[in-house]
Short mmCIF file of C-alpha atoms in Angstrom, two decimals:
data_model
loop_
_atom_site.label_atom_id
_atom_site.label_comp_id
_atom_site.label_asym_id
_atom_site.label_seq_id
_atom_site.Cartn_x
_atom_site.Cartn_y
_atom_site.Cartn_z
CA UNK A 1 -73.76 137.69 -107.44
CA UNK A 2 -75.04 139.19 -104.23
CA UNK A 3 -72.62 138.87 -101.31
CA UNK A 4 -73.37 139.20 -97.61
CA UNK A 5 -70.45 139.49 -95.22
CA UNK A 6 -70.65 139.35 -91.45
CA UNK A 7 -67.84 140.68 -89.28
CA UNK A 8 -66.44 139.34 -87.04
CA UNK A 9 -66.88 135.62 -87.49
CA UNK A 10 -66.21 135.05 -83.77
CA UNK A 11 -66.68 137.39 -80.84
CA UNK A 12 -65.40 136.59 -77.35
CA UNK A 13 -66.88 138.97 -74.81
CA UNK A 14 -66.46 139.39 -71.08
CA UNK A 15 -69.78 139.46 -69.29
CA UNK A 16 -70.86 143.07 -68.84
CA UNK A 17 -68.96 144.40 -71.85
CA UNK A 18 -70.47 145.85 -75.02
CA UNK A 19 -69.81 144.67 -78.56
CA UNK A 20 -70.96 145.26 -82.12
CA UNK A 21 -71.31 142.90 -85.06
CA UNK A 22 -71.67 144.06 -88.63
CA UNK A 23 -73.38 142.88 -91.79
CA UNK A 24 -72.32 144.24 -95.16
CA UNK A 25 -73.97 143.72 -98.54
CA UNK A 26 -72.53 144.23 -101.99
CA UNK A 27 -75.89 145.59 -103.17
CA UNK A 28 -78.51 148.04 -101.92
CA UNK A 29 -81.14 146.27 -99.83
CA UNK A 30 -84.88 146.68 -99.50
CA UNK A 31 -84.70 145.35 -95.96
CA UNK A 32 -82.52 143.30 -93.64
CA UNK A 33 -83.41 140.78 -90.97
CA UNK A 34 -81.51 139.52 -87.95
CA UNK A 35 -81.79 136.06 -86.41
CA UNK A 36 -80.27 134.45 -83.32
CA UNK A 37 -79.40 130.77 -83.03
CA UNK A 38 -78.57 129.41 -79.59
CA UNK A 39 -76.08 126.52 -79.41
CA UNK A 40 -77.87 123.35 -80.48
CA UNK A 41 -80.99 125.31 -81.40
CA UNK A 42 -82.63 126.78 -84.44
CA UNK A 43 -82.58 130.36 -85.78
CA UNK A 44 -85.13 132.69 -84.23
CA UNK A 45 -86.22 135.91 -85.91
CA UNK A 46 -85.19 139.01 -83.97
CA UNK A 47 -86.02 142.03 -86.06
CA UNK A 48 -86.43 143.51 -89.52
CA UNK A 49 -85.12 146.90 -90.67
CA UNK A 50 -86.62 148.61 -93.70
CA UNK A 51 -85.88 152.32 -93.70
CA UNK A 52 -82.59 154.04 -94.41
CA UNK A 53 -80.85 154.94 -91.14
CA UNK A 54 -83.45 153.07 -89.11
CA UNK A 55 -82.58 152.27 -85.51
CA UNK A 56 -84.54 149.76 -83.43
CA UNK A 57 -83.95 148.64 -79.88
CA UNK A 58 -84.85 145.45 -78.07
CA UNK A 59 -83.78 145.82 -74.44
CA UNK A 60 -79.95 145.66 -74.60
CA UNK A 61 -79.85 145.04 -78.37
CA UNK A 62 -79.67 147.95 -80.81
CA UNK A 63 -80.08 147.33 -84.53
CA UNK A 64 -79.19 149.88 -87.16
CA UNK A 65 -79.68 150.02 -90.93
CA UNK A 66 -77.11 152.06 -92.81
CA UNK A 67 -78.00 155.27 -94.61
CA UNK A 68 -77.13 153.71 -97.97
CA UNK A 69 -79.06 150.52 -97.06
CA UNK A 70 -76.03 148.36 -97.76
CA UNK A 71 -75.02 147.53 -94.22
CA UNK A 72 -76.39 146.93 -90.77
CA UNK A 73 -75.10 146.55 -87.25
CA UNK A 74 -76.16 144.86 -84.06
CA UNK A 75 -74.85 146.36 -80.82
CA UNK A 76 -75.27 144.55 -77.51
CA UNK A 77 -74.69 146.43 -74.28
CA UNK A 78 -73.80 144.84 -70.94
CA UNK A 79 -73.47 141.36 -72.44
CA UNK A 80 -75.00 138.52 -70.46
CA UNK A 81 -74.51 134.77 -70.69
CA UNK A 82 -77.97 134.57 -72.26
CA UNK A 83 -76.54 136.42 -75.29
CA UNK A 84 -74.46 133.38 -76.24
CA UNK A 85 -75.21 132.11 -79.73
CA UNK A 86 -74.75 132.89 -83.38
CA UNK A 87 -76.28 136.02 -84.86
CA UNK A 88 -77.18 135.93 -88.53
CA UNK A 89 -78.21 138.72 -90.82
CA UNK A 90 -80.41 137.82 -93.77
CA UNK A 91 -81.23 139.81 -96.89
CA UNK A 92 -83.75 139.27 -99.68
CA UNK A 93 -82.35 137.36 -102.61
CA UNK A 94 -82.31 139.32 -105.83
CA UNK A 95 -84.83 137.16 -107.68
CA UNK A 96 -88.46 137.39 -108.66
CA UNK A 97 -89.40 134.94 -105.92
CA UNK A 98 -90.62 136.64 -102.79
CA UNK A 99 -89.56 135.42 -99.41
CA UNK A 100 -86.19 133.97 -100.35
CA UNK A 101 -83.41 135.07 -98.04
CA UNK A 102 -79.66 134.94 -98.24
CA UNK A 103 -78.08 134.42 -94.84
CA UNK A 104 -74.69 135.68 -93.79
CA UNK A 105 -72.24 133.22 -92.26
CA UNK A 106 -73.03 134.55 -88.79
CA UNK A 107 -71.14 135.94 -85.82
CA UNK A 108 -70.61 133.35 -83.11
CA UNK A 109 -70.69 135.02 -79.69
CA UNK A 110 -69.04 133.46 -76.66
CA UNK A 111 -69.50 135.12 -73.28
CA UNK A 112 -67.00 134.67 -70.47
CA UNK A 113 -68.49 135.06 -66.98
CA UNK B 1 -99.60 125.94 -80.18
CA UNK B 2 -98.77 127.25 -83.62
CA UNK B 3 -95.43 126.40 -85.06
CA UNK B 4 -93.27 124.16 -87.16
CA UNK B 5 -92.44 120.60 -86.27
CA UNK B 6 -89.65 118.50 -87.68
CA UNK B 7 -89.11 114.86 -87.03
CA UNK B 8 -87.09 113.08 -86.04
CA UNK B 9 -84.63 115.23 -84.10
CA UNK B 10 -81.76 112.81 -84.78
CA UNK B 11 -81.54 110.42 -87.72
CA UNK B 12 -78.92 107.84 -88.55
CA UNK B 13 -78.65 106.14 -91.91
CA UNK B 14 -76.26 103.93 -93.82
CA UNK B 15 -74.64 105.24 -96.96
CA UNK B 16 -76.65 104.46 -100.08
CA UNK B 17 -80.06 104.76 -98.44
CA UNK B 18 -82.60 107.44 -99.17
CA UNK B 19 -84.08 109.17 -96.15
CA UNK B 20 -87.08 111.49 -95.80
CA UNK B 21 -87.22 114.32 -93.30
CA UNK B 22 -90.59 115.55 -92.14
CA UNK B 23 -91.68 119.18 -91.83
CA UNK B 24 -95.17 120.25 -90.79
CA UNK B 25 -96.50 123.75 -90.01
CA UNK B 26 -99.82 124.97 -88.65
CA UNK B 27 -99.11 128.68 -89.15
CA UNK B 28 -101.10 128.79 -92.39
CA UNK B 29 -97.98 130.08 -94.16
CA UNK B 30 -97.82 129.92 -97.93
CA UNK B 31 -94.06 129.53 -98.30
CA UNK B 32 -91.84 126.81 -96.92
CA UNK B 33 -88.09 126.31 -97.14
CA UNK B 34 -85.42 123.72 -96.50
CA UNK B 35 -81.94 124.74 -95.41
CA UNK B 36 -78.78 122.84 -94.71
CA UNK B 37 -76.37 123.96 -92.00
CA UNK B 38 -72.88 122.54 -91.57
CA UNK B 39 -70.85 123.07 -88.37
CA UNK B 40 -69.83 126.70 -87.97
CA UNK B 41 -71.52 127.66 -91.21
CA UNK B 42 -74.48 129.72 -92.26
CA UNK B 43 -77.70 128.45 -93.81
CA UNK B 44 -77.79 127.28 -97.39
CA UNK B 45 -81.09 127.01 -99.24
CA UNK B 46 -81.91 123.58 -100.65
CA UNK B 47 -85.49 123.94 -101.93
CA UNK B 48 -88.39 126.29 -101.42
CA UNK B 49 -92.08 126.31 -102.16
CA UNK B 50 -94.35 129.33 -102.38
CA UNK B 51 -97.57 127.45 -103.04
CA UNK B 52 -99.00 123.97 -102.95
CA UNK B 53 -97.89 121.70 -105.80
CA UNK B 54 -95.06 124.04 -106.75
CA UNK B 55 -91.45 124.19 -105.60
CA UNK B 56 -88.14 125.56 -106.82
CA UNK B 57 -84.51 124.59 -106.46
CA UNK B 58 -82.36 126.59 -104.11
CA UNK B 59 -78.60 126.96 -104.15
CA UNK B 60 -77.70 123.35 -103.32
CA UNK B 61 -80.57 121.16 -104.62
CA UNK B 62 -78.44 118.37 -106.11
CA UNK B 63 -79.07 115.07 -104.35
CA UNK B 64 -82.30 116.26 -102.72
CA UNK B 65 -85.98 116.12 -103.64
CA UNK B 66 -89.16 117.59 -102.16
CA UNK B 67 -92.92 117.55 -102.55
CA UNK B 68 -95.65 120.01 -101.56
CA UNK B 69 -98.94 118.17 -101.76
CA UNK B 70 -100.45 119.99 -98.78
CA UNK B 71 -99.99 123.53 -97.53
CA UNK B 72 -98.97 122.23 -94.11
CA UNK B 73 -96.35 119.74 -95.23
CA UNK B 74 -93.02 119.99 -97.06
CA UNK B 75 -91.00 116.76 -96.74
CA UNK B 76 -87.39 116.58 -97.88
CA UNK B 77 -85.81 113.42 -99.25
CA UNK B 78 -82.06 113.10 -99.04
CA UNK B 79 -81.12 110.68 -101.79
CA UNK B 80 -78.11 108.44 -102.11
CA UNK B 81 -76.86 110.84 -104.78
CA UNK B 82 -76.10 113.49 -102.15
CA UNK B 83 -72.36 113.17 -101.62
CA UNK B 84 -72.09 114.68 -98.13
CA UNK B 85 -75.49 114.25 -96.51
CA UNK B 86 -74.40 114.49 -92.87
CA UNK B 87 -75.63 117.90 -91.68
CA UNK B 88 -78.23 119.78 -89.67
CA UNK B 89 -81.41 120.28 -91.71
CA UNK B 90 -83.75 123.15 -90.95
CA UNK B 91 -87.24 123.72 -92.27
CA UNK B 92 -88.80 127.17 -92.24
CA UNK B 93 -91.98 128.90 -93.32
CA UNK B 94 -93.04 132.46 -94.02
CA UNK B 95 -96.04 134.51 -94.97
CA UNK B 96 -96.51 137.64 -97.00
CA UNK B 97 -96.61 140.29 -94.32
CA UNK B 98 -96.25 144.00 -94.88
CA UNK B 99 -92.64 144.96 -95.35
CA UNK B 100 -91.04 141.56 -95.34
CA UNK B 101 -91.22 137.84 -94.89
CA UNK B 102 -89.59 136.81 -91.66
CA UNK B 103 -89.02 133.10 -91.49
CA UNK B 104 -90.05 130.78 -88.68
CA UNK B 105 -87.85 127.75 -88.18
CA UNK B 106 -88.51 124.28 -86.92
CA UNK B 107 -86.21 122.64 -84.35
CA UNK B 108 -84.21 120.87 -87.07
CA UNK B 109 -83.13 117.31 -87.83
CA UNK B 110 -79.52 116.21 -87.37
CA UNK B 111 -78.78 113.60 -90.02
CA UNK B 112 -75.75 111.36 -89.74
CA UNK B 113 -74.88 109.06 -92.62
CA UNK B 114 -72.16 106.46 -92.17
#
């Protein structure tokens, strides 16, 4: 079956540093989505990538879709305490039913002031 | 305000009791979903519905039941047959937009069964 792996599972970052988290799929994807869940909160949609090699930026967050459309990355520059949370990638399930997503296990980000 | 509401935020039940979790949305979305999240884990799909009066099992449907009698509402019942019901339950909805179907989540219900 389809597998979605997120690396690393945990990321401890000093405030002000940069880091990257990765999402890898065993199959070619039509698109990929990223969500952020703050501690004690619910997932919030961040962005969707559709095109091969696509790069999108949201302030200090840079999202990239791989050329082969099998992986994606999220890079955060100058990490702030507001970046704390778990970042999930989500990919369409390989079924006939639209809208179904398979979520990765997430990267839990802890920021040290 | 448009959004998804879930109630209650915290729920405590005794083992052997069925419990129903509420999910309501006013986003006019066609599809609704129920997920379960365990500590430090990702989201696992329990049930989903793409249209009123129709729903499908997700990856972990055993011990759960749903109904979709109205477009706005998608309640989840956790039955006594669910072996490990204590978890964080999230409801979400989505609409057919161009290019994809981003999901909007409710605040969740934390269920504790003792």
